[in-house]
XYZ file of C-alpha atoms in Angstrom:
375
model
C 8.786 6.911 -9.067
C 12.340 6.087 -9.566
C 14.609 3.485 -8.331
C 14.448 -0.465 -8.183
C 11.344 -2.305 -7.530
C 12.084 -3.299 -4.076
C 13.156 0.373 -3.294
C 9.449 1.712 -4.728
C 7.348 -0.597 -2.457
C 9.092 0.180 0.610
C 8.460 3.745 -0.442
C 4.743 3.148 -1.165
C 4.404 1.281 2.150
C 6.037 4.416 4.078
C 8.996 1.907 5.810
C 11.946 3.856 6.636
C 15.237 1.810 5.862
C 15.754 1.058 9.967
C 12.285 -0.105 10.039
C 12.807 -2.660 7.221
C 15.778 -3.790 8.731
C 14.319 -4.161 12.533
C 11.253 -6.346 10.286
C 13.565 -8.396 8.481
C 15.423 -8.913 11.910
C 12.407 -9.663 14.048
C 10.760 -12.185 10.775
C 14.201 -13.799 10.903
C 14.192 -14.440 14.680
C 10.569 -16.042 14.255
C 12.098 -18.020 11.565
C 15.101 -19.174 13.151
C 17.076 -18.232 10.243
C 20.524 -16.507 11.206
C 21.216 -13.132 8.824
C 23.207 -10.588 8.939
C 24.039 -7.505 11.536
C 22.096 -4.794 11.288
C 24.591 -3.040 10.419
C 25.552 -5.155 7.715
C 22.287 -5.520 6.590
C 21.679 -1.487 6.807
C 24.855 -1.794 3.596
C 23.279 -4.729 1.867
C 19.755 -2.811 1.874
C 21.346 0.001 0.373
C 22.986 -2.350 -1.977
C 19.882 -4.337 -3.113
C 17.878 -1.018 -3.250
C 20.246 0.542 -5.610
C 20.344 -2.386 -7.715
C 24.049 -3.092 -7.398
C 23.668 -6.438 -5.946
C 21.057 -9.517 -6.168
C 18.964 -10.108 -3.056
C 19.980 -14.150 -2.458
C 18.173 -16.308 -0.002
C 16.940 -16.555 2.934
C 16.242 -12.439 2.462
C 13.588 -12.814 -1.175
C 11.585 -15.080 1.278
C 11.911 -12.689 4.213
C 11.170 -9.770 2.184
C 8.131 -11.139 0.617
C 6.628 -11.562 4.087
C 7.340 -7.826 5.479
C 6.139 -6.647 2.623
C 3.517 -9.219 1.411
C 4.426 -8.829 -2.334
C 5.607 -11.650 -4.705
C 8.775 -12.157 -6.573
C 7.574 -10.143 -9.468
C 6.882 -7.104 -7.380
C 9.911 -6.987 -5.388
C 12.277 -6.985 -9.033
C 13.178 -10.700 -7.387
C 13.817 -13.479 -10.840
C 11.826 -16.184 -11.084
C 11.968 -19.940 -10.215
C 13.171 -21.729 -13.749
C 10.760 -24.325 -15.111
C 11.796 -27.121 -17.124
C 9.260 -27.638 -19.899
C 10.464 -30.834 -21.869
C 8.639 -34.045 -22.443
C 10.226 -35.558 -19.293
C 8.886 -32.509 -17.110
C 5.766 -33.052 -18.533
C 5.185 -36.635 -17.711
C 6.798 -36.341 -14.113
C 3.794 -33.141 -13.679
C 1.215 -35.646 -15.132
C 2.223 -38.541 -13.204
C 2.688 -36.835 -9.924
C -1.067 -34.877 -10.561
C -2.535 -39.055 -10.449
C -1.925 -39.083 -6.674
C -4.049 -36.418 -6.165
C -7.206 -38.593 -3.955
C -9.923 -37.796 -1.578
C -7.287 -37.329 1.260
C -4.825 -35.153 -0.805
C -8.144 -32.401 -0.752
C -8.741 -32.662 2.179
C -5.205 -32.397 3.413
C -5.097 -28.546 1.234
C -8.352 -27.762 2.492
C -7.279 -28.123 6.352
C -4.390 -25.459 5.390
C -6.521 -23.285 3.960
C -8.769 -23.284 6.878
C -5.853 -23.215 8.964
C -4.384 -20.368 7.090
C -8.288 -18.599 7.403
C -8.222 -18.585 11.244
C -4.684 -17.293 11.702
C -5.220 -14.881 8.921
C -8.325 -13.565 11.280
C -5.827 -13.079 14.789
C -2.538 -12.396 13.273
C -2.971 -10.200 9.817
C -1.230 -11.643 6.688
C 2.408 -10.865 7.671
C 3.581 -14.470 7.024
C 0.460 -16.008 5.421
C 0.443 -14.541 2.167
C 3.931 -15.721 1.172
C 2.679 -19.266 2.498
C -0.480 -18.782 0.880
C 1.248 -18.143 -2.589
C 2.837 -21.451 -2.133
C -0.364 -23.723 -1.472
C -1.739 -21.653 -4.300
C 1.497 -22.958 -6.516
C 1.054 -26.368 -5.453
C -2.637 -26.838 -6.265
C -2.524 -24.598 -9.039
C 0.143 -27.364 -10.780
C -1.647 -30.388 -9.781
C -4.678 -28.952 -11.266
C -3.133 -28.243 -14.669
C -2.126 -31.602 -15.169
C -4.872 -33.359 -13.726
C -6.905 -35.119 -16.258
C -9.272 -36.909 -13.989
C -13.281 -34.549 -14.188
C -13.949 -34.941 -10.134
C -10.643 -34.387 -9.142
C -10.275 -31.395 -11.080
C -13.516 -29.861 -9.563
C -12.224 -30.488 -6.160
C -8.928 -29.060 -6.753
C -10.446 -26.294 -8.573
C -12.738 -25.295 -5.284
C -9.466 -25.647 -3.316
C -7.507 -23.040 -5.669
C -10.560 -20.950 -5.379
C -11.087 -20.851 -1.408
C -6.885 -20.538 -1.183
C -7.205 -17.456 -3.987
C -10.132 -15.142 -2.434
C -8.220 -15.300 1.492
C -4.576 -14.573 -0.646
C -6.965 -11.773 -2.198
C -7.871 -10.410 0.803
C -4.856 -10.491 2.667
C -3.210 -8.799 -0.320
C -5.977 -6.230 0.136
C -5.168 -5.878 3.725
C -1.433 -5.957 3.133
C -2.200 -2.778 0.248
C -0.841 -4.343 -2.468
C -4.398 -3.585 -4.829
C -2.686 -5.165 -8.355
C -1.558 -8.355 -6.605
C -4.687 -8.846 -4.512
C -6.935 -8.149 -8.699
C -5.027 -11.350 -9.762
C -5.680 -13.400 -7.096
C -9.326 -12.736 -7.437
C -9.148 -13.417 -10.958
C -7.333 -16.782 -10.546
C -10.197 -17.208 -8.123
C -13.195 -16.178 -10.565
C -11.663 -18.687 -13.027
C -11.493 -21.815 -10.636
C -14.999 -21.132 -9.553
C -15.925 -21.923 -13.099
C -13.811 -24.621 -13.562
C -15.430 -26.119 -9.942
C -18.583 -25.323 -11.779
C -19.699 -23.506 -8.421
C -21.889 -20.534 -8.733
C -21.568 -19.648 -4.833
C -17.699 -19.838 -4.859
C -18.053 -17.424 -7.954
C -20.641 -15.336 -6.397
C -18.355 -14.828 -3.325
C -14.872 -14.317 -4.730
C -17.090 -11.768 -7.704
C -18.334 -9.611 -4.631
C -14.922 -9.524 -2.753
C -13.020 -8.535 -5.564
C -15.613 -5.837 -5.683
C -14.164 -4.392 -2.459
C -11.287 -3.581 -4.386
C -13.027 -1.473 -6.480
C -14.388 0.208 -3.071
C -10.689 1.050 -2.108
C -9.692 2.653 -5.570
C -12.681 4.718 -5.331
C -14.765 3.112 -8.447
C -17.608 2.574 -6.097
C -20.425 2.833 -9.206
C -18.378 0.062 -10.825
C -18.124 -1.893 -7.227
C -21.978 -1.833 -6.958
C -22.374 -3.366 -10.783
C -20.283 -6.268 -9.558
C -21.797 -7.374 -6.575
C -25.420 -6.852 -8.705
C -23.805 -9.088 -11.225
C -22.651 -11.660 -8.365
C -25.807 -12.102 -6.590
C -27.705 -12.537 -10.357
C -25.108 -14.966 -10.798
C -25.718 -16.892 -7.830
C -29.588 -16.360 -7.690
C -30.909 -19.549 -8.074
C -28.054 -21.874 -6.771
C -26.975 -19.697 -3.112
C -27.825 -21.027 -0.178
C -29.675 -18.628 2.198
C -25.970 -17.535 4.059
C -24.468 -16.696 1.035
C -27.477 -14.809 -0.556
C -27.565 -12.482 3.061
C -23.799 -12.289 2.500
C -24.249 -10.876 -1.193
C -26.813 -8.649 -0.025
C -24.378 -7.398 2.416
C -21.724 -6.649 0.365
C -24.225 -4.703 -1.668
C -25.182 -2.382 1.086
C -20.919 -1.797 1.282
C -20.935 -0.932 -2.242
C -24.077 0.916 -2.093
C -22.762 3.283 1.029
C -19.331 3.530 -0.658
C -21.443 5.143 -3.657
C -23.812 7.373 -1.912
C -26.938 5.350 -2.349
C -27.957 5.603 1.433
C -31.771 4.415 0.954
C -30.547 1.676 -1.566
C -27.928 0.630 0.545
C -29.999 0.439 4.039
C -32.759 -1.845 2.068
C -29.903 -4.059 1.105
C -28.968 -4.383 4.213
C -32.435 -5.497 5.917
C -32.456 -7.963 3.006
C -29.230 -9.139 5.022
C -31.018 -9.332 8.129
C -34.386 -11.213 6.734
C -32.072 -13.271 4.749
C -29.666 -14.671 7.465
C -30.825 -17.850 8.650
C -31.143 -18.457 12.673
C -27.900 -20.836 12.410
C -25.613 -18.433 10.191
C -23.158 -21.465 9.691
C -22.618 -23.948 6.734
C -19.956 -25.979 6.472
C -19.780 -25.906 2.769
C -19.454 -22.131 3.495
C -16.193 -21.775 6.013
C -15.188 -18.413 4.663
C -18.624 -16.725 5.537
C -19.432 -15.207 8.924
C -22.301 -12.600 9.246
C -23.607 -14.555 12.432
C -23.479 -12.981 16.123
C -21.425 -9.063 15.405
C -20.233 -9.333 11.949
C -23.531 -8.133 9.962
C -23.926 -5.741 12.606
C -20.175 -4.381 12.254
C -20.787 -4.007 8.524
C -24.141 -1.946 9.092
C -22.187 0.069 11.231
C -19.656 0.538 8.741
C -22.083 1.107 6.053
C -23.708 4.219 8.375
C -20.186 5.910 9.153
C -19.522 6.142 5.065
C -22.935 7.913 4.909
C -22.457 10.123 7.118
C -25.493 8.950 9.612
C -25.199 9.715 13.149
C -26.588 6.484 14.565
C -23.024 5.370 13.175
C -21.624 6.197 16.631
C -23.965 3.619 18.253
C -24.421 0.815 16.255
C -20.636 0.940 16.207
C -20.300 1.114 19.827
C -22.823 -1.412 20.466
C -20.704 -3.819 18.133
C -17.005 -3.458 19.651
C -17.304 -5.377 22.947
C -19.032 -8.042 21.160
C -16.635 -8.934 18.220
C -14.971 -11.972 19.363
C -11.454 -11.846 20.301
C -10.211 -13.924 17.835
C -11.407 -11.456 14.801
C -8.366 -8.719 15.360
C -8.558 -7.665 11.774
C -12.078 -6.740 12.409
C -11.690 -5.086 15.595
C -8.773 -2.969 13.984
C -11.686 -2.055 11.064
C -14.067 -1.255 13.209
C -11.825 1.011 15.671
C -11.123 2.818 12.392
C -14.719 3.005 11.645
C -15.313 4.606 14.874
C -12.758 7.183 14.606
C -13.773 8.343 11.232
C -17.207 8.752 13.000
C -16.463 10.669 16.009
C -14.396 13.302 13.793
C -17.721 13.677 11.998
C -19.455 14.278 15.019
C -16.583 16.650 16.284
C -15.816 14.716 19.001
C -11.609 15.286 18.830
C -10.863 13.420 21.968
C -13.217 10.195 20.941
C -11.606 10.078 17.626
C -8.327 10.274 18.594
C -8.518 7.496 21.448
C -10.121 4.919 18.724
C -7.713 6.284 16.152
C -4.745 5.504 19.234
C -6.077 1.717 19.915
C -6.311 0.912 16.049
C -2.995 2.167 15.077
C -1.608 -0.719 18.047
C -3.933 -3.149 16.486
C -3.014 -2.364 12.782
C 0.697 -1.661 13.313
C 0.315 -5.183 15.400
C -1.068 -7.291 12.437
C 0.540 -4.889 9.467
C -2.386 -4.153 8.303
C -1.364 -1.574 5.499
C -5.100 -0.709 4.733
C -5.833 -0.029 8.003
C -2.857 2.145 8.876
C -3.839 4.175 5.507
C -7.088 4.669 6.009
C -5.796 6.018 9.814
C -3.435 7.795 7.651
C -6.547 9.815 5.871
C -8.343 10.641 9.235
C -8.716 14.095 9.740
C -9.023 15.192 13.431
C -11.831 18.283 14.062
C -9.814 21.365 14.761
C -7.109 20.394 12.480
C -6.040 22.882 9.730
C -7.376 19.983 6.925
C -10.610 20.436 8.796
């Protein structure tokens, strides 16, 4: 595909010019940051797609939010680093104040970042996200102190996996790989088998989307062996979870439906831990995956597990209501039921459109209606 970088995603992300413009508009407003006309701003797009002009400031930061893409991505340069022996020290020194309340301080916006990412989709987190990841990231390379670098290095790892998945969510699959790599190698440097277990197995989701579902499954193996011995009981029904995904995605349908019972013996009657924040299979969620497991293979009890899920999915998990909607349109097509598909296919569209949720509007994108010439 030709053209500048910033010209291909909005291509790949189907926006037409007057819909970037109304986004950049409407992020601006949220912002309180004054830009251009939209008029003006329908020249300057033409402009900056076309390469004849630099996109300047405040629009690189608005554009990485519409878009959810970094610097790199959008053909944007990046920040200058000064790398002399001053630098240095001034990186070294200011990595010393890094103390018990400095973690906790980055873990509170990750969490933070965690339960807005659930309601309100990625559309500004990821950008934000990229910036705690920065900040910790530094502090980390030029901390020499062993505990504090294990702390750090859990932080980094927690911030990397949700920047992952919002990356996922947002479509963009090469920038939502790294993350999960930068995430894989904190784990290690936390020395935390669970944090590598979990952050292996997401990163196998991506694998899912691309359609190397054989290669998906051999990852989330690998992650439970990994965490065999050191996962607590969540995180082990978690892993077996995202085995059954990987398992449906491939075909496996009796494999994948004994993974998921493991789930269900697995899950412990209080599905929370604390030094777990970024699980939840407790109450709808390993139900919603079952469910989502059953439409990919095709089973007709899809319909009601799904069903039976919806109106308990608390409000607060959008992005998972907006999956699951999907999920239930893809099954009522495969039942032949037009007018069900369509209406689930209708309310997740709102939802996904809501939150930006580029996976979700692409997989709605795939659906094929019954009675449709695809059909």
């Amino acid at each position: 595909m030709t053209g500048t970088p910033l010209q291909r995603v909005r291509k790949q992300l189907g926006y037409s010019a007057d819909g970037v413009i109304r986004l950049l508009r409407q992020r601006a407003d949220v912002r309180g940051v004054p830009v251009m006309t939209a008029a003006s701003l329908k020249t300057k797009l033409s402009r900056w797609e076309n390469g004849h002009e630099q996109v300047s400031e405040p629009y690189q930061r608005l554009f990485r939010e519409i878009y959810g893409r970094t610097n790199d991505e959008l053909g944007f340069p990046a920040e200058e680093e000064d790398d002399d022996a001053a630098e240095l020290r001034a990186r070294l020194e200011m990595a010393r104040t890094v103390d018990a309340d400095t973690i906790v301080v980055f873990r509170r916006q990750i969490d933070d970042a965690r339960r807005l990412d659930r309601k309100f989709g990625g559309v500004t987190l990821l950008d934000q996200l990229r910036g705690t990841i920065d900040q910790v990231e530094s502090l980390l390379g030029y901390n020499t102190i062993g505990g504090k670098r294990e702390q750090l290095a859990g932080a980094l790892t927690e911030a990397s996996t949700l920047a992952g998945w919002e990356a996922l969510d947002r479509n963009a699959i090469s920038q939502a790989w790294q993350h999960y790599e930068r995430a894989k190698a904190a784990a290690r440097e936390a020395m935390s088998p669970a944090l590598l277990a979990h952050a292996m197995a997401e990163q196998a989701f991506i694998l899912v989307d691309i359609g190397e579902a054989p290669s998906a499954v051999e990852q989330v193996e690998h992650a439970r062996q990994a965490a065999e011995n050191a996962a607590p009981p969540l995180l082990r029904a978690w892993l077996a979870a995202a085995a059954g995904e990987c398992l449906s995605a491939a075909g496996q349908r009796g494999e994948a439906l004994r993974a998921f019972d493991t789930a269900d013996t697995l899950l412990p009657p209080e599905p929370v831990d604390t030094e777990l924040p970024f699980l939840f299979l407790g109450g709808s969620h390993l139900d919603r995956w079952r469910g989502n497991a059953l439409g990919k293979l095709g089973e007709p009890e899809a319909i009601d597990q799904l069903s039976d899920v919806l109106p308990r999915v608390p409000e607060a998990f959008v992005r998972a209501r907006t999956g699951l909607l999907v999920d239930l349109a893809y099954a009522f097509a495969a039942s032949g039921d037009r007018d069900a598909a369509l209406d689930h296919a209708r309310q997740a569209r709102r939802l996904a459109s809501r939150i930006k949720s580029d996976r979700q509007l692409r997989r709605l994108d795939g659906l094929i209606l019954p009675g449709s010439s695809a059909a």
